[in-house]
N, CA, C and O of each residue as an XYZ file, in Angstrom:
400
protein
N      17.520      9.418     16.167
C      15.926     10.093     16.071
C      14.926     10.068     15.052
O      14.267      9.034     14.941
N      14.655     11.214     14.142
C      14.844     11.376     12.455
C      13.982     10.416     11.731
O      12.847     10.252     11.282
N      15.321      9.790     11.885
C      14.339      8.302     10.917
C      13.619      6.886     11.445
O      13.128      5.949     10.816
N      13.785      7.164     13.001
C      13.112      6.568     13.656
C      11.956      6.957     13.885
O      11.043      6.230     14.278
N      11.876      8.269     13.637
C      10.293      8.753     13.741
C       9.530      7.848     11.934
O       8.653      7.032     11.649
N      10.799      8.865     11.040
C       9.968      8.600     10.162
C       9.740      6.797      9.409
O       9.063      6.671      8.389
N      10.205      5.924      9.889
C       9.906      4.143      9.941
C       8.260      4.184     10.647
O       7.381      3.571     10.043
N       7.987      4.765     11.653
C       6.700      5.273     12.596
C       6.145      5.593     11.612
O       5.060      5.084     11.331
N       6.956      6.875     10.519
C       4.751      7.472     10.097
C       4.419      6.363      9.008
O       3.317      5.841      8.840
N       5.800      6.058      8.174
C       5.404      4.501      7.128
C       4.717      3.924      7.660
O       3.580      3.642      7.284
N       5.167      3.647      8.533
C       4.767      2.530      9.758
C       3.265      2.162     10.229
O       2.827      1.047     10.511
N       2.407      3.768     10.239
C       1.414      4.337     10.249
C       1.156      4.135      9.214
O       0.381      3.189      9.357
N       1.258      4.434      7.523
C       1.077      5.382      6.502
C       0.313      3.526      6.366
O      -0.907      3.393      6.279
N       1.238      2.323      6.372
C       1.049      1.207      6.160
C      -0.237      0.443      6.379
O      -0.297     -0.756      6.107
N      -0.202      0.804      9.046
C      -1.458     -0.054      9.297
C      -2.440      0.820      8.398
O      -3.589      0.390      8.491
N      -2.311      2.039      7.465
C      -3.892      2.154      7.354
C      -4.072      2.014      5.944
O      -4.916      2.578      5.249
N      -3.165      1.180      5.585
C      -3.814      0.699      4.072
C      -4.179     -0.961      3.856
O      -4.759     -1.588      2.969
N      -3.329     -1.437      5.527
C      -3.988     -3.013      5.847
C      -5.638     -2.826      6.361
O      -6.480     -3.691      6.116
N      -5.947     -1.567      7.104
C      -7.084     -1.614      8.161
C      -8.016     -1.089      6.997
O      -9.119     -1.620      6.865
N      -7.627     -0.073      6.146
C      -9.231      0.724      5.715
C      -9.009      0.654      3.989
O     -10.005      0.697      3.266
N      -7.451      0.529      3.325
C      -7.877      0.822      2.048
C      -7.826     -0.932      0.904
O      -7.725     -0.887     -0.322
N      -7.899     -1.928      1.504
C      -7.743     -3.035      0.944
C      -6.952     -3.872     -0.664
O      -7.283     -4.697     -1.515
N      -5.790     -3.020     -0.329
C      -5.273     -2.492     -1.317
C      -4.601     -3.460     -2.053
O      -4.046     -4.191     -1.232
N      -4.336     -3.891     -3.351
C      -3.770     -4.605     -4.085
C      -2.100     -4.232     -4.244
O      -1.079     -4.916     -4.168
N      -2.293     -3.203     -4.429
C      -0.689     -2.747     -4.652
C       0.139     -1.422     -4.078
O      -0.638     -0.478     -3.934
N       1.006     -1.219     -3.848
C       1.707     -0.639     -2.831
C       3.188      0.064     -3.305
O       4.220     -0.592     -3.443
N       3.094      1.340     -3.495
C       4.199      2.320     -4.143
C       4.171      3.010     -3.353
O       3.290      3.702     -2.842
N       6.356      2.682     -3.015
C       6.996      3.794     -1.513
C       7.587      4.479     -2.705
O       7.933      4.544     -3.885
N       7.476      4.818     -1.815
C       9.218      5.908     -1.979
C       9.851      6.700     -0.985
O       9.292      7.747     -0.660
N      11.214      6.292     -0.302
C      11.701      6.986      0.147
C      12.704      8.006     -0.061
O      13.519      7.084     -0.048
N      13.244      8.776     -0.196
C      14.305      9.919     -0.685
C      15.488     10.374     -0.050
O      14.994     10.952      0.918
N      16.836     10.518      0.074
C      16.948     11.717      0.948
C      17.412     12.423      0.050
O      18.165     11.848     -0.736
N      17.150     13.856     -0.158
C      17.374     14.121     -0.739
C      18.710     15.827     -0.486
O      19.385     15.830      0.543
N      18.837     16.764     -1.277
C      19.418     17.377     -0.445
C      19.086     18.354      1.221
O      20.150     18.969      1.285
N      18.748     18.538      1.747
C      18.296     18.960      3.024
C      17.283     18.358      3.509
O      16.924     18.369      4.687
N      16.729     17.747      2.508
C      15.504     17.160      3.381
C      15.486     14.974      2.870
O      16.096     14.055      2.324
N      14.487     15.307      3.484
C      13.659     13.169      3.967
C      11.910     13.664      2.781
O      10.984     14.337      3.234
N      11.938     13.268      1.776
C      10.754     12.731      0.494
C       9.707     11.150      0.987
O       9.814     10.997      2.204
N       9.477     10.869      0.823
C       8.527     10.207      1.720
C       6.512      9.662      0.719
O       5.380      9.962      1.100
N       6.912      8.909     -0.425
C       5.427      9.527     -1.203
C       5.409      7.034     -1.396
O       6.120      6.116     -1.805
N       4.052      7.287     -0.736
C       3.460      6.054     -0.617
C       2.074      6.788     -1.093
O       1.611      7.926     -1.027
N       1.547      5.155     -1.754
C       0.518      5.403     -3.024
C       0.090      4.049     -2.701
O       0.700      3.112     -2.186
N      -1.307      4.189     -3.197
C      -2.409      2.871     -2.834
C      -3.661      2.691     -3.718
O      -4.608      3.471     -3.816
N      -3.458      1.357     -4.421
C      -5.236      0.960     -5.234
C      -5.739      0.817     -4.874
O      -6.530      0.020     -5.378
N      -6.134      1.491     -3.118
C      -7.154      0.579     -2.536
C      -8.587      1.468     -2.674
O      -9.185      1.676     -3.729
N      -8.941      1.890     -1.458
C     -10.961      2.251     -2.376
C     -10.891      3.566     -2.076
O     -11.939      4.211     -2.043
N      -9.285      4.371     -1.726
C      -9.728      5.424     -0.874
C     -11.281      5.945     -0.492
O     -12.387      5.414     -0.598
N     -10.829      7.209     -0.011
C     -11.685      8.386      0.994
C     -11.833      9.583      0.416
O     -11.496     10.283     -0.538
N     -12.804      9.500      1.884
C     -12.449     11.690      1.350
C     -12.672     12.036      1.713
O     -13.758     12.112      2.287
N     -11.340     12.861      1.694
C     -10.313     13.589      2.793
C     -10.902     14.645      3.939
O     -10.472     14.671      5.092
N     -12.062     15.596      3.381
C     -12.247     16.320      4.573
C     -13.614     15.695      4.841
O     -14.429     16.272      5.562
N     -13.839     14.659      4.332
C     -15.779     13.920      5.472
C     -14.387     12.840      6.627
O     -14.899     12.606      7.722
N     -13.378     12.436      6.553
C     -12.182     12.380      7.581
C     -12.488     12.626      8.707
O     -13.116     12.292      9.712
N     -11.432     13.772      7.921
C     -10.573     14.878      8.566
C     -11.774     15.715      9.893
O     -11.266     16.223     10.893
N     -13.226     15.736      9.702
C     -14.077     16.162     10.587
C     -14.756     15.177     11.248
O     -15.702     15.300     12.027
N     -14.284     14.343     10.931
C     -15.151     13.023     11.573
C     -14.015     12.711     12.742
O     -12.945     12.154     12.493
N     -14.499     13.247     14.303
C     -12.974     12.708     15.195
C     -12.907     11.679     15.109
O     -12.162     11.502     14.145
N     -13.127     10.981     15.396
C     -13.444      9.172     15.903
C     -12.787      8.177     14.274
O     -12.537      6.984     14.101
N     -12.739      8.978     13.668
C     -11.809      7.957     11.860
C     -10.994      8.263     11.297
O     -10.684      8.172     10.109
N     -10.280      8.939     12.721
C      -8.982     10.175     11.221
C      -7.993      9.784     12.888
O      -7.060     10.583     12.792
N      -7.818      9.141     14.003
C      -6.793      8.784     14.734
C      -5.684      8.295     14.001
O      -4.727      8.958     14.402
N      -5.359      7.620     13.280
C      -4.158      7.192     12.710
C      -3.913      8.415     11.644
O      -2.703      8.622     11.548
N      -4.655      9.248     10.853
C      -3.496      9.895      9.879
C      -3.563     11.590     10.781
O      -3.358     12.694     10.276
N      -3.939     11.248     12.307
C      -3.909     12.816     12.640
C      -2.692     13.045     13.674
O      -2.446     14.175     14.097
N      -1.327     10.984     14.074
C      -0.538     10.662     14.420
C       0.803     11.735     13.288
O       1.555     12.709     13.306
N       0.133     10.250     12.185
C       0.917     11.162     11.361
C       0.885     12.383     11.275
O       2.022     12.853     11.309
N       0.208     13.020     11.192
C       0.350     14.534     11.084
C       1.456     15.393     12.209
O       2.388     16.184     12.065
N       0.971     14.937     13.025
C       1.634     15.420     14.171
C       2.612     15.059     14.482
O       3.480     15.796     14.950
N       2.788     13.251     14.223
C       5.047     13.552     13.732
C       5.432     14.426     13.040
O       6.081     15.429     13.334
N       4.787     13.847     11.455
C       5.314     15.433     10.661
C       6.089     16.708     10.924
O       7.210     17.178     10.731
N       4.964     17.017     11.444
C       4.702     18.840     12.142
C       6.387     18.016     13.087
O       7.545     18.149     12.691
N       5.913     17.214     14.364
C       6.817     17.850     15.167
C       8.365     17.886     14.461
O       9.198     18.687     14.884
N       8.677     16.946     13.346
C      10.178     16.628     12.512
C      10.293     18.701     11.411
O      11.320     19.199     10.949
N       8.905     19.291     11.379
C       9.612     20.785     10.811
C       8.656     20.572      9.379
O       8.566     21.439      8.510
N       8.025     19.348      9.331
C       7.709     18.911      7.943
C       6.653     19.272      7.468
O       5.945     19.743      8.358
N       6.179     19.289      6.490
C       4.472     18.996      5.542
C       3.935     17.784      4.589
O       4.608     17.305      3.677
N       2.539     17.338      4.964
C       2.402     16.525      4.569
C       1.342     16.905      3.966
O       0.848     17.997      4.244
N       0.461     15.595      2.473
C       0.189     16.099      1.406
C      -1.103     14.583      1.086
O      -1.071     13.629      0.309
N      -2.423     15.188      2.463
C      -3.266     13.338      1.204
C      -3.691     13.736      0.506
O      -4.620     14.541      0.454
N      -3.179     13.321     -0.124
C      -4.996     13.100     -1.358
C      -5.525     11.759     -1.725
O      -4.841     10.738     -1.657
N      -6.737     11.794     -2.107
C      -7.531     10.865     -2.054
C      -8.897     11.577     -2.482
O      -9.137     12.768     -2.287
N      -9.692     10.727     -3.050
C     -11.330     10.489     -3.254
C     -11.834      8.851     -3.097
O     -11.015      7.934     -3.170
N     -13.399      8.604     -2.855
C     -13.646      7.066     -3.058
C     -13.381      6.390     -4.300
O     -13.796      6.819     -5.377
N     -12.546      5.108     -4.143
C     -12.483      4.232     -5.286
C     -11.255      4.786     -6.072
O     -11.473      4.873     -7.281
N     -10.184      5.127     -5.721
C      -9.062      5.881     -6.353
C      -7.798      6.106     -5.590
O      -6.977      7.012     -5.738
N      -7.796      4.974     -4.632
C      -6.468      5.249     -4.396
C      -6.395      6.559     -3.365
O      -6.984      7.636     -3.459
N      -4.849      5.775     -1.680
C      -4.765      7.343     -1.662
C      -3.198      7.011     -2.392
O      -2.508      6.076     -2.800
N      -3.199      8.779     -2.194
C      -1.474      9.773     -2.088
C      -1.264     10.286     -1.480
O      -1.933     11.307     -1.322
N       0.112      9.932     -0.432
C       0.621     10.741      0.654
C       2.084     11.519      0.412
O       3.099     10.826      0.336
N       2.165     12.899      0.300
C       3.278     13.173     -0.341
C       3.630     13.799      1.382
O       2.803     14.244      2.178
N       5.152     13.638      1.577
C       5.965     14.306      3.271
C       7.044     14.458      2.692
O       7.690     13.544      2.182
N       7.416     15.870      2.714
C       9.159     16.457      2.674
C       8.820     16.221      4.271
O       7.775     16.051      4.899
N      10.414     16.304      4.666
C      10.954     16.057      5.901
C      11.659     17.239      5.822
O      11.282     17.772      4.779
N      12.525     17.973      6.395
C      14.253     18.863      6.676
C      14.573     17.954      7.256
O      13.858     17.434      8.113
N      16.518     17.252      6.711
C      16.967     16.607      7.370
C      16.976     17.908      9.442
O      16.824     17.382     10.544
N      17.245     19.841      9.159
C      17.737     19.880      9.689
C      16.581     20.384     10.419
O      15.987     21.405     10.072
N      16.175     19.504     11.677
C      14.497     19.689     12.646
C      14.699     19.664     13.907
O      15.731     19.315     14.480
N      13.086     20.271     14.662
C      13.688     20.627     16.158
C      14.297     19.891     16.763
O      15.004     20.138     17.741
N      13.975     18.267     15.941
C      14.513     16.921     16.696
C      16.473     16.380     16.763
O      16.973     15.492     17.453
N      16.994     17.099     16.009
C      17.925     16.651     16.069
C      18.714     17.277     17.164
O      19.856     16.886     17.404
């Protein structure tokens, strides 16, 4: 179940990039580390103001889904982006989590 949820998180990231970023390149790292899963996704798209997007309820549905899925797995997500500077998302999920 954890791997399916991780797949859905990555799928949502890629969907957001396709819909909003206008990116040329996407960099994905998915690693199983001792006791955890590490996901890193970076794009060279148009970026966005993270704080502004989360303050505007109508614009952040996809990001909310990602955050909720990561939270359900007991993980942490860090979204770093700014206009004209692309987006970097780092996710760390413990291998032993409430869904196992």
